[in-house]
Tab-separated table of C-alpha atoms in Angstrom:
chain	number	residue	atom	x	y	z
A	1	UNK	CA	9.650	13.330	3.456
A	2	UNK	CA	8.627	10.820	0.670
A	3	UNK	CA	11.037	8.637	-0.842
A	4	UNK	CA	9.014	9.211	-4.190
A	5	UNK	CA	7.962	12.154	-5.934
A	6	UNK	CA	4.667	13.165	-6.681
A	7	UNK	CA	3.193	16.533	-7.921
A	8	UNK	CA	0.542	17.534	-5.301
A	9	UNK	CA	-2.060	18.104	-7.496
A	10	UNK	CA	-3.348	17.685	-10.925
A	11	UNK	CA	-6.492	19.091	-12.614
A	12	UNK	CA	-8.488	18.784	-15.781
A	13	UNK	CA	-12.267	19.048	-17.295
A	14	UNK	CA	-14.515	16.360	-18.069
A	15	UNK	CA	-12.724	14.234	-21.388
A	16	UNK	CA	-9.241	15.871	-20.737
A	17	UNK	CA	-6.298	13.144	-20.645
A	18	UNK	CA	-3.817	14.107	-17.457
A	19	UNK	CA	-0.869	12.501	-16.413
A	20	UNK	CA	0.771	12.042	-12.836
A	21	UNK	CA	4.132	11.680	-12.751
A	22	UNK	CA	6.544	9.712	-10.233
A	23	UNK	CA	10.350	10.385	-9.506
A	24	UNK	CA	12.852	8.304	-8.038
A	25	UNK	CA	15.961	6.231	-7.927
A	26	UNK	CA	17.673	3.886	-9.327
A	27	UNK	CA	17.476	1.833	-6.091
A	28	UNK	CA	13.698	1.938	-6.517
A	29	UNK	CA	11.903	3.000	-9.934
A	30	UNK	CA	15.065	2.211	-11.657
A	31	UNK	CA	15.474	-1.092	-10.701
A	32	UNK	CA	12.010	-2.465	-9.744
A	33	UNK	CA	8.711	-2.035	-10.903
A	34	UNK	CA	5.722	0.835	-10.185
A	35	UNK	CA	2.251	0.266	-8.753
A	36	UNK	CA	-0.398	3.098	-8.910
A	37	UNK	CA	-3.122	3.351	-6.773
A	38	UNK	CA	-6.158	4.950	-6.488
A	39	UNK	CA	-8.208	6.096	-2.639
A	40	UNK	CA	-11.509	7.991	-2.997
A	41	UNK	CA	-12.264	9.584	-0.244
A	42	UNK	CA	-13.035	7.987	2.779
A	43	UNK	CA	-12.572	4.560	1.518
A	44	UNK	CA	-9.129	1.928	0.986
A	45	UNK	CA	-6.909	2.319	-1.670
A	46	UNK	CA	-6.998	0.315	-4.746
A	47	UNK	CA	-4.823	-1.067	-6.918
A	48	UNK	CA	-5.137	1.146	-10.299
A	49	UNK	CA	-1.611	-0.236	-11.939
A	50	UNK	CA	1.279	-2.830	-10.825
A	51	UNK	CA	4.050	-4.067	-12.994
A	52	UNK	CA	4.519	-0.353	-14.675
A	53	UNK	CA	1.487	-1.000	-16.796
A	54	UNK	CA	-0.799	-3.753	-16.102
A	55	UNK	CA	-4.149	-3.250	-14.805
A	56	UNK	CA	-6.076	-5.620	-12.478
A	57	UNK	CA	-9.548	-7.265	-14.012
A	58	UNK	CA	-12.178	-4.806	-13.300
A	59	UNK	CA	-9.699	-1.430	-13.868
A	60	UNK	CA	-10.756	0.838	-16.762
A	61	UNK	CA	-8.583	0.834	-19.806
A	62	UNK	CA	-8.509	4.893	-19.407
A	63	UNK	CA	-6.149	4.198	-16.799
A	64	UNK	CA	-2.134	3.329	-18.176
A	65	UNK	CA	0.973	3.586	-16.599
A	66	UNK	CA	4.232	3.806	-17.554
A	67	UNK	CA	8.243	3.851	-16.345
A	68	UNK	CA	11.269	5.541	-17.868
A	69	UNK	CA	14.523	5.136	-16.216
A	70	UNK	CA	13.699	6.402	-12.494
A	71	UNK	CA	10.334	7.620	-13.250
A	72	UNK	CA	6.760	6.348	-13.652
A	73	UNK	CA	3.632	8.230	-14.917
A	74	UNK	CA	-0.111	7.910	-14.573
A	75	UNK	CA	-2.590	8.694	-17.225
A	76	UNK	CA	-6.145	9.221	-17.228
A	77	UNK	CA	-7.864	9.898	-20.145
A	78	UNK	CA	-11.343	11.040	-20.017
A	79	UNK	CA	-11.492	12.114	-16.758
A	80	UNK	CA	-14.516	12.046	-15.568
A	81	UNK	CA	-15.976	13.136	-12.145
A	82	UNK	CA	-15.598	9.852	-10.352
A	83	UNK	CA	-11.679	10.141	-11.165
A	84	UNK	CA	-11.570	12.441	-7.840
A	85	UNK	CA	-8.922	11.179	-5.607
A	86	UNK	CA	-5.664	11.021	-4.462
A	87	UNK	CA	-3.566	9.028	-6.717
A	88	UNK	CA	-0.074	7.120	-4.907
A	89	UNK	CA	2.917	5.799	-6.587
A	90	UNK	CA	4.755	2.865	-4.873
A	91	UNK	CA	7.944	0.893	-5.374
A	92	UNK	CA	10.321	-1.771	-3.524
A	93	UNK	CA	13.216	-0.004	-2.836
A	94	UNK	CA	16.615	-2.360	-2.511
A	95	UNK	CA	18.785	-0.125	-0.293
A	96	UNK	CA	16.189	0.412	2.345
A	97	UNK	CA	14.719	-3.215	1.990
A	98	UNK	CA	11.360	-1.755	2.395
A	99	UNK	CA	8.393	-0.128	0.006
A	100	UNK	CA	8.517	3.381	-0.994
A	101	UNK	CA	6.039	5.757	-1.630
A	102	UNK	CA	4.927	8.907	-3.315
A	103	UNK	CA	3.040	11.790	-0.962
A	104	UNK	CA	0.600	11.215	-3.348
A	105	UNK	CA	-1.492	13.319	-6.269
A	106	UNK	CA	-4.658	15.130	-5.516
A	107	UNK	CA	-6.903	14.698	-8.845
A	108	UNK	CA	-9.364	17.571	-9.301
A	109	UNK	CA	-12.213	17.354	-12.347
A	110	UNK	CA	-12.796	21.316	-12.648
B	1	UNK	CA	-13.097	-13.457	-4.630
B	2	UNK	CA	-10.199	-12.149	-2.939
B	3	UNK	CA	-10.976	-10.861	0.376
B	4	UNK	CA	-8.874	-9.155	3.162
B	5	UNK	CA	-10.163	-8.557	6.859
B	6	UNK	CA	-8.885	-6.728	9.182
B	7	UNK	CA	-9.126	-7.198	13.056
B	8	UNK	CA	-7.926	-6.065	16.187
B	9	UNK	CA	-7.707	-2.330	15.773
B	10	UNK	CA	-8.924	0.167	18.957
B	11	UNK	CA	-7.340	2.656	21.416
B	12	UNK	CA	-3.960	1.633	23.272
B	13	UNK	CA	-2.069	3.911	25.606
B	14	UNK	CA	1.568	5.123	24.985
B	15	UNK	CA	3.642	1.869	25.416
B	16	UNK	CA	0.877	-0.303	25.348
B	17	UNK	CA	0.786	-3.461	22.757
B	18	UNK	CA	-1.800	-4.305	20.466
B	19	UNK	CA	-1.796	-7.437	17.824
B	20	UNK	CA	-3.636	-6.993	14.551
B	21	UNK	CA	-5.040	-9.887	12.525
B	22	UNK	CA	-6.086	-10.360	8.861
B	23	UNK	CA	-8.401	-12.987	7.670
B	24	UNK	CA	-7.334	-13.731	3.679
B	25	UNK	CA	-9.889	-15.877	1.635
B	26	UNK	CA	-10.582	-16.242	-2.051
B	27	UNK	CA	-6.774	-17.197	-3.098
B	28	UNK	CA	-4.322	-19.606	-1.475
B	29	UNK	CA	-2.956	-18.205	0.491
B	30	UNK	CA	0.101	-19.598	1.518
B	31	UNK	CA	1.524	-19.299	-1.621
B	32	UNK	CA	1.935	-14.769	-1.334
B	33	UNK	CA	3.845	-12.704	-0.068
B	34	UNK	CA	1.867	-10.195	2.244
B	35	UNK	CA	2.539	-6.836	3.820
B	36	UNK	CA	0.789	-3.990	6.322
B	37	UNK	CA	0.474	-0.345	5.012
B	38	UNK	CA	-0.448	2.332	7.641
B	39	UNK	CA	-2.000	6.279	6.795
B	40	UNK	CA	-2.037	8.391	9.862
B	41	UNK	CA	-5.270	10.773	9.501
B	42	UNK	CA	-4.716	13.388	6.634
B	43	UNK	CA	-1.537	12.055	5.602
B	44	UNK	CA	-0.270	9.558	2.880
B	45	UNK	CA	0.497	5.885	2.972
B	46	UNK	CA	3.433	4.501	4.600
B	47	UNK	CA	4.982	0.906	4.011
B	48	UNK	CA	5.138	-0.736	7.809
B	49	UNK	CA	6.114	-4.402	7.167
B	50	UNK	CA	6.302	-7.519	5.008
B	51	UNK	CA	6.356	-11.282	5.020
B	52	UNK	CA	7.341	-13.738	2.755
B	53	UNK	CA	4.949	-16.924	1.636
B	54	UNK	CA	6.532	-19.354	3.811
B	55	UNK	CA	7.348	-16.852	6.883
B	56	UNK	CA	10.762	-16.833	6.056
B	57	UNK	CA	11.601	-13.736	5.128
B	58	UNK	CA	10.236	-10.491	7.061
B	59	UNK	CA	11.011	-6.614	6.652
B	60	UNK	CA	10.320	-3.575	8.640
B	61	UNK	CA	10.612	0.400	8.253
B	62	UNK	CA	12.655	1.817	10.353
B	63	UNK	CA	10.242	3.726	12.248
B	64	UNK	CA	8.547	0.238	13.692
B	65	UNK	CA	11.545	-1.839	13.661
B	66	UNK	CA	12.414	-3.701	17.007
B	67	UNK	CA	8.665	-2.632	18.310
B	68	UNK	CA	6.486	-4.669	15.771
B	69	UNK	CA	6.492	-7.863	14.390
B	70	UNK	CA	4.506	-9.703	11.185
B	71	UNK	CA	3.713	-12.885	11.165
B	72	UNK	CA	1.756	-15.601	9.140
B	73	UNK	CA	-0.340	-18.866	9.967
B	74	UNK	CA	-1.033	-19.875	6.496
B	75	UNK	CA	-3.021	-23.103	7.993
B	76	UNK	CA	-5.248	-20.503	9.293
B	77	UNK	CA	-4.957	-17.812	6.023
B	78	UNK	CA	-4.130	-15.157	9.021
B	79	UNK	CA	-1.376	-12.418	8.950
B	80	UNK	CA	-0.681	-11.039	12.171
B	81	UNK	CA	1.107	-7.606	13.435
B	82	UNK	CA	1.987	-7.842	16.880
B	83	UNK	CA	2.676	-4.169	17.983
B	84	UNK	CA	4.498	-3.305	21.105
B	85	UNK	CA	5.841	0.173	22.798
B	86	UNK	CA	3.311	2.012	20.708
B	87	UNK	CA	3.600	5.790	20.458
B	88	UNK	CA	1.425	8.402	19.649
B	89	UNK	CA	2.620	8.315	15.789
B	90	UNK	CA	1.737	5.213	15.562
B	91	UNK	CA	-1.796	6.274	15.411
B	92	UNK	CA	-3.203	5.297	12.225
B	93	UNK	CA	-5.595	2.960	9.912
B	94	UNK	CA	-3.760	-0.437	9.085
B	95	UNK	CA	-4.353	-1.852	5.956
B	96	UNK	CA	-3.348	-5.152	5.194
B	97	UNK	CA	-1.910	-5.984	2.058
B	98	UNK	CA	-1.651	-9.304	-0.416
B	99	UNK	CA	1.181	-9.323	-2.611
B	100	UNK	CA	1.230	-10.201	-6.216
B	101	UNK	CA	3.918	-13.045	-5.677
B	102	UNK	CA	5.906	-15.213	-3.198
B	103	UNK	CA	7.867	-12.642	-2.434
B	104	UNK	CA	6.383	-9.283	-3.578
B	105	UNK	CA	5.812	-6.932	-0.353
B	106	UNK	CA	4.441	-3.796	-2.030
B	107	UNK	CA	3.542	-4.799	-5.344
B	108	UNK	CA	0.191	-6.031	-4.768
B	109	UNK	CA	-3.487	-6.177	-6.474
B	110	UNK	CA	-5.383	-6.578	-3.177
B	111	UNK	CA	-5.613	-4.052	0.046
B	112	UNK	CA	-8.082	-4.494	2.650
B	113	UNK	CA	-10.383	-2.011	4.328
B	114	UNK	CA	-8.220	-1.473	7.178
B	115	UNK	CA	-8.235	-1.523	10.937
B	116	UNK	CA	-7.579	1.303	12.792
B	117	UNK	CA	-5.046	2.188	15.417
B	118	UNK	CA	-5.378	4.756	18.376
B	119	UNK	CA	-2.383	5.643	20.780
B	120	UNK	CA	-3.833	8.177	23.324
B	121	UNK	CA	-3.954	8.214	27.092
């Protein structure tokens, strides 16, 4: 069982803005900050969004994050086809002195 | 250009030992934090281990604690996971894992491609 929260999916059409939210503690989220990342299928993940909100050089600006408390989100807006993956929050968490993460997001583009 | 390579993976019996190796170029890198992230087949990620710039400082999950250990030769820009009494749950794709600061073990902006990891007799 996942530290983190995730939804297990998340859907949209072709332009649609979705968001992915992420749930935890305030041992984790609360207190440090969230990274997002991004694995298409059969390949590594990549780092989408670290700090809560800043994206690495070469990351499309249709990609933001955000935190709230013990919660962090992931938006896309217009999703396009490529967008298909599974999406993975992460945080350091202080009580278990390790990282955390969600079970990960499966993105659909209906 | 940031690159990280990952070595060393392949099939290891039950209680064998196995050391992994990751080749960093394109930052310096002695001056990171770095960690290993493992995904068993169909599953998610899972945090396995981090190091601190200097080597000082080192972290495990639970589930590998006492069985592996990371280490760094930043002379060499190599991070190492030396993996003993493996188990069948070990089994998994290793991806190594370059922090964003000195001591940042999961906040990161480079993974690499990822070596994997069979237990099976």
């Amino acid at each position: 069982q996942s530290v983190l929260t995730q939804p297990p999916s998340a859907s949209g059409t072709p332009g649609q803005r979705i968001t992915i939210s992420c749930s935890g503690s305030s041992s984790n989220i609360g207190s440090r900050s969230v990274i997002w990342l991004q694995q298409l299928p059969g390949t590594a993940p990549r780092v989408l969004i670290y700090n809560n909100n800043q994206r690495p050089s070469g990351v499309p600006d249709r990609f933001s994050g955000s935190k709230s408390g013990t919660s962090g989100a992931l938006a896309i807006s217009g999703l396009q086809s490529e967008d298909e993956a599974d999406y993975y929050c992460a945080a350091w968490d202080d009580s278990l002195k390790g990282g955390v993460f969600g079970p990960g997001t499966k993105v659909t583009v209906l | 250009e940031v690159q990280l390579l990952e070595s060393g993976g392949g099939l290891v019996q039950p209680g064998g030992s196995r050391r992994l190796s990751c080749a960093a170029s394109g930052f310096t890198f002695g001056s990171y934090g770095m960690a290993w992230v493992r995904q068993a087949p169909g599953k998610g990620l899972q945090w396995v281990s981090g190091i601190s710039d200097t080597g000082g400082g080192t972290y495990y999950a639970d589930s590998v604690k006492g069985r592996f250990t990371i280490s760094r030769d930043n002379s060499k820009s190599t991070l190492y996971l030396q993996m003993n009494s493996l188990r069948a749950e070990d089994t998994a794709i290793y991806f190594c894992v370059k922090g964003l600061g000195r001591y940042d073990y999961i906040k990161s902006d480079h993974w690499g491609q990822g070596t994997l990891v069979t237990v099976s007799s």
